[in-house]
Amino acid sequence: NLVYQKNYDETYIYSTLLLWLCGNMWWMSGEVHDIKYPNETPVYDIRNKQSMYILYLAFLLAIVYFVVIRPFNYIKPNKTDPMIQEENKIPQKMLCFPRFKDYERIHLLFWIGKDCAWCMMLGPIWMLFFIPTYFMALNYACIT
């Protein structure tokens, strides 16, 4: 429906979100498999590596969105989209974000970065992404 409405901005972000969710699901299903079926061949390490590539792709797409697409306005939001019109009615409680969706999207970027670092067992980088993710989630919960 988003492509039909020519809302490519949302389509791009939802594609990134889908990759992130699929990478997490694949990663965690390997862990669940190894716990539930201890006598079978372990699959966690294989799925961890595979999901790392999926999460990296999601992280790369999010970085490209915030560094290239959004600043240079390569993909323009569809102004006639009813969701954007509704979004403009939400009171703005964030100082640095012009739209509520920008706030949600930067939170997504930090969350994907946190999961990439966690998947690779990079503690310091995980903490670097965890702190803003955590505080943005708390703030987001208070706003909504």
PDB file of C-alpha atoms in Angstrom:
ATOM      1  CA  ASN A   1       0.000   0.000   0.000  1.00  0.00           C
ATOM      2  CA  LEU A   2       2.868   2.418   0.735  1.00  0.00           C
ATOM      3  CA  VAL A   3       4.376   1.858  -2.716  1.00  0.00           C
ATOM      4  CA  TYR A   4       0.963   2.295  -4.306  1.00  0.00           C
ATOM      5  CA  GLN A   5       0.601   5.629  -2.489  1.00  0.00           C
ATOM      6  CA  LYS A   6       4.112   6.553  -3.660  1.00  0.00           C
ATOM      7  CA  ASN A   7       5.275   6.903  -0.082  1.00  0.00           C
ATOM      8  CA  TYR A   8       8.833   5.764  -0.755  1.00  0.00           C
ATOM      9  CA  ASP A   9      10.179   7.359   2.406  1.00  0.00           C
ATOM     10  CA  GLU A  10       8.065   5.063   4.586  1.00  0.00           C
ATOM     11  CA  THR A  11       8.732   2.091   2.306  1.00  0.00           C
ATOM     12  CA  TYR A  12      12.483   2.554   2.754  1.00  0.00           C
ATOM     13  CA  ILE A  13      12.244   2.780   6.545  1.00  0.00           C
ATOM     14  CA  TYR A  14       9.870  -0.175   6.815  1.00  0.00           C
ATOM     15  CA  SER A  15      12.221  -2.245   4.647  1.00  0.00           C
ATOM     16  CA  THR A  16      15.017  -1.435   7.097  1.00  0.00           C
ATOM     17  CA  LEU A  17      12.741  -2.334   9.995  1.00  0.00           C
ATOM     18  CA  LEU A  18      11.791  -5.630   8.347  1.00  0.00           C
ATOM     19  CA  LEU A  19      15.446  -6.580   7.865  1.00  0.00           C
ATOM     20  CA  TRP A  20      16.182  -5.758  11.504  1.00  0.00           C
ATOM     21  CA  LEU A  21      13.248  -7.865  12.731  1.00  0.00           C
ATOM     22  CA  CYS A  22      14.149 -10.802  10.463  1.00  0.00           C
ATOM     23  CA  GLY A  23      17.791 -10.674  11.568  1.00  0.00           C
ATOM     24  CA  ASN A  24      16.770 -10.694  15.225  1.00  0.00           C
ATOM     25  CA  MET A  25      14.277 -13.504  14.719  1.00  0.00           C
ATOM     26  CA  TRP A  26      16.856 -15.669  12.934  1.00  0.00           C
ATOM     27  CA  TRP A  27      19.484 -14.964  15.568  1.00  0.00           C
ATOM     28  CA  MET A  28      17.211 -15.680  18.534  1.00  0.00           C
ATOM     29  CA  SER A  29      15.685 -18.787  16.926  1.00  0.00           C
ATOM     30  CA  GLY A  30      19.171 -20.317  16.872  1.00  0.00           C
ATOM     31  CA  GLU A  31      19.515 -19.704  20.589  1.00  0.00           C
ATOM     32  CA  VAL A  32      16.065 -21.150  21.309  1.00  0.00           C
ATOM     33  CA  HIS A  33      16.817 -24.189  19.138  1.00  0.00           C
ATOM     34  CA  ASP A  34      20.021 -24.988  21.016  1.00  0.00           C
ATOM     35  CA  ILE A  35      18.280 -24.679  24.395  1.00  0.00           C
ATOM     36  CA  LYS A  36      15.206 -26.663  23.388  1.00  0.00           C
ATOM     37  CA  TYR A  37      17.081 -29.396  21.506  1.00  0.00           C
ATOM     38  CA  PRO A  38      20.406 -29.885  23.321  1.00  0.00           C
ATOM     39  CA  ASN A  39      21.076 -33.298  21.714  1.00  0.00           C
ATOM     40  CA  GLU A  40      20.877 -31.977  18.134  1.00  0.00           C
ATOM     41  CA  THR A  41      23.622 -30.194  16.243  1.00  0.00           C
ATOM     42  CA  PRO A  42      23.933 -26.646  17.604  1.00  0.00           C
ATOM     43  CA  VAL A  43      22.859 -23.946  15.154  1.00  0.00           C
ATOM     44  CA  TYR A  44      23.385 -20.786  17.225  1.00  0.00           C
ATOM     45  CA  ASP A  45      26.857 -19.956  15.892  1.00  0.00           C
ATOM     46  CA  ILE A  46      25.786 -20.407  12.272  1.00  0.00           C
ATOM     47  CA  ARG A  47      22.615 -18.363  12.701  1.00  0.00           C
ATOM     48  CA  ASN A  48      24.471 -15.727  14.692  1.00  0.00           C
ATOM     49  CA  LYS A  49      26.848 -15.172  11.777  1.00  0.00           C
ATOM     50  CA  GLN A  50      24.034 -15.196   9.214  1.00  0.00           C
ATOM     51  CA  SER A  51      21.922 -12.781  11.210  1.00  0.00           C
ATOM     52  CA  MET A  52      24.934 -10.513  11.660  1.00  0.00           C
ATOM     53  CA  TYR A  53      24.918  -9.884   7.892  1.00  0.00           C
ATOM     54  CA  ILE A  54      21.186  -9.145   7.935  1.00  0.00           C
ATOM     55  CA  LEU A  55      21.590  -6.737  10.863  1.00  0.00           C
ATOM     56  CA  TYR A  56      24.553  -5.050   9.172  1.00  0.00           C
ATOM     57  CA  LEU A  57      22.482  -4.517   6.052  1.00  0.00           C
ATOM     58  CA  ALA A  58      19.671  -2.989   8.137  1.00  0.00           C
ATOM     59  CA  PHE A  59      22.192  -0.767   9.954  1.00  0.00           C
ATOM     60  CA  LEU A  60      23.774   0.294   6.664  1.00  0.00           C
ATOM     61  CA  LEU A  61      20.367   1.179   5.210  1.00  0.00           C
ATOM     62  CA  ALA A  62      19.552   3.221   8.316  1.00  0.00           C
ATOM     63  CA  ILE A  63      22.903   5.052   8.128  1.00  0.00           C
ATOM     64  CA  VAL A  64      22.354   5.802   4.435  1.00  0.00           C
ATOM     65  CA  TYR A  65      18.915   7.157   5.284  1.00  0.00           C
ATOM     66  CA  PHE A  66      20.218   9.554   7.938  1.00  0.00           C
ATOM     67  CA  VAL A  67      23.464  10.568   6.223  1.00  0.00           C
ATOM     68  CA  VAL A  68      22.417  10.741   2.558  1.00  0.00           C
ATOM     69  CA  ILE A  69      18.706  10.373   1.856  1.00  0.00           C
ATOM     70  CA  ARG A  70      17.225  12.562   4.580  1.00  0.00           C
ATOM     71  CA  PRO A  71      19.697  15.480   4.532  1.00  0.00           C
ATOM     72  CA  PHE A  72      19.712  15.768   0.745  1.00  0.00           C
ATOM     73  CA  ASN A  73      15.987  15.044   0.479  1.00  0.00           C
ATOM     74  CA  TYR A  74      16.471  12.297  -2.128  1.00  0.00           C
ATOM     75  CA  ILE A  75      13.232  10.596  -1.140  1.00  0.00           C
ATOM     76  CA  LYS A  76      10.540  13.107  -0.335  1.00  0.00           C
ATOM     77  CA  PRO A  77       7.738  12.143   2.059  1.00  0.00           C
ATOM     78  CA  ASN A  78       4.314  11.963   0.441  1.00  0.00           C
ATOM     79  CA  LYS A  79       2.541  15.054   1.793  1.00  0.00           C
ATOM     80  CA  THR A  80      -0.892  13.680   0.910  1.00  0.00           C
ATOM     81  CA  ASP A  81      -0.409  10.589   3.066  1.00  0.00           C
ATOM     82  CA  PRO A  82      -3.069  10.599   5.820  1.00  0.00           C
ATOM     83  CA  MET A  83      -0.505   9.316   8.353  1.00  0.00           C
ATOM     84  CA  ILE A  84       1.696  12.383   7.802  1.00  0.00           C
ATOM     85  CA  GLN A  85      -1.294  14.683   8.174  1.00  0.00           C
ATOM     86  CA  GLU A  86      -2.209  12.942  11.459  1.00  0.00           C
ATOM     87  CA  GLU A  87       1.401  13.104  12.608  1.00  0.00           C
ATOM     88  CA  ASN A  88       1.400  16.886  12.270  1.00  0.00           C
ATOM     89  CA  LYS A  89      -1.357  17.015  14.910  1.00  0.00           C
ATOM     90  CA  ILE A  90       0.852  15.313  17.519  1.00  0.00           C
ATOM     91  CA  PRO A  91       2.320  17.890  19.912  1.00  0.00           C
ATOM     92  CA  GLN A  92       6.081  18.137  19.493  1.00  0.00           C
ATOM     93  CA  LYS A  93       7.896  17.421  22.754  1.00  0.00           C
ATOM     94  CA  MET A  94      11.362  16.807  21.318  1.00  0.00           C
ATOM     95  CA  LEU A  95      13.745  19.713  20.918  1.00  0.00           C
ATOM     96  CA  CYS A  96      16.044  18.357  18.213  1.00  0.00           C
ATOM     97  CA  PHE A  97      13.598  16.507  15.984  1.00  0.00           C
ATOM     98  CA  PRO A  98      11.310  18.387  13.610  1.00  0.00           C
ATOM     99  CA  ARG A  99       8.902  15.457  13.265  1.00  0.00           C
ATOM    100  CA  PHE A 100       7.862  12.678  15.595  1.00  0.00           C
ATOM    101  CA  LYS A 101       8.775  10.135  12.900  1.00  0.00           C
ATOM    102  CA  ASP A 102      12.360  11.447  12.879  1.00  0.00           C
ATOM    103  CA  TYR A 103      12.508  10.729  16.600  1.00  0.00           C
ATOM    104  CA  GLU A 104      11.236   7.187  16.050  1.00  0.00           C
ATOM    105  CA  ARG A 105      13.665   6.619  13.208  1.00  0.00           C
ATOM    106  CA  ILE A 106      16.774   7.754  15.058  1.00  0.00           C
ATOM    107  CA  HIS A 107      15.695   5.454  17.882  1.00  0.00           C
ATOM    108  CA  LEU A 108      15.523   2.635  15.327  1.00  0.00           C
ATOM    109  CA  LEU A 109      19.054   3.467  14.156  1.00  0.00           C
ATOM    110  CA  PHE A 110      20.425   3.240  17.704  1.00  0.00           C
ATOM    111  CA  TRP A 111      18.508   0.026  18.370  1.00  0.00           C
ATOM    112  CA  ILE A 112      19.843  -1.655  15.223  1.00  0.00           C
ATOM    113  CA  GLY A 113      23.365  -0.508  16.139  1.00  0.00           C
ATOM    114  CA  LYS A 114      22.926  -1.964  19.617  1.00  0.00           C
ATOM    115  CA  ASP A 115      21.791  -5.296  18.218  1.00  0.00           C
ATOM    116  CA  CYS A 116      24.677  -5.402  15.711  1.00  0.00           C
ATOM    117  CA  ALA A 117      27.173  -4.821  18.520  1.00  0.00           C
ATOM    118  CA  TRP A 118      25.441  -7.389  20.749  1.00  0.00           C
ATOM    119  CA  CYS A 119      25.461  -9.964  17.946  1.00  0.00           C
ATOM    120  CA  MET A 120      29.218  -9.469  17.538  1.00  0.00           C
ATOM    121  CA  MET A 121      29.830  -9.411  21.322  1.00  0.00           C
ATOM    122  CA  LEU A 122      31.389  -5.937  21.178  1.00  0.00           C
ATOM    123  CA  GLY A 123      30.664  -4.677  24.690  1.00  0.00           C
ATOM    124  CA  PRO A 124      31.959  -1.084  24.440  1.00  0.00           C
ATOM    125  CA  ILE A 125      30.163  -0.447  21.142  1.00  0.00           C
ATOM    126  CA  TRP A 126      27.040  -2.089  22.533  1.00  0.00           C
ATOM    127  CA  MET A 127      27.139   0.314  25.492  1.00  0.00           C
ATOM    128  CA  LEU A 128      27.662   3.248  23.117  1.00  0.00           C
ATOM    129  CA  PHE A 129      24.391   2.369  21.362  1.00  0.00           C
ATOM    130  CA  PHE A 130      22.550   1.095  24.437  1.00  0.00           C
ATOM    131  CA  ILE A 131      22.664   4.341  26.419  1.00  0.00           C
ATOM    132  CA  PRO A 132      20.880   6.546  23.861  1.00  0.00           C
ATOM    133  CA  THR A 133      18.523   3.684  22.952  1.00  0.00           C
ATOM    134  CA  TYR A 134      17.521   3.246  26.576  1.00  0.00           C
ATOM    135  CA  PHE A 135      16.976   6.930  27.304  1.00  0.00           C
ATOM    136  CA  MET A 136      15.104   7.483  24.055  1.00  0.00           C
ATOM    137  CA  ALA A 137      12.858   4.528  24.885  1.00  0.00           C
ATOM    138  CA  LEU A 138      12.136   5.983  28.319  1.00  0.00           C
ATOM    139  CA  ASN A 139      11.444   9.386  26.815  1.00  0.00           C
ATOM    140  CA  TYR A 140       9.294   7.813  24.104  1.00  0.00           C
ATOM    141  CA  ALA A 141       7.265   5.969  26.771  1.00  0.00           C
ATOM    142  CA  CYS A 142       6.710   9.219  28.660  1.00  0.00           C
ATOM    143  CA  ILE A 143       5.655  11.087  25.503  1.00  0.00           C
ATOM    144  CA  THR A 144       3.171   8.500  24.382  1.00  0.00           C
TER     145      THR A 144
END
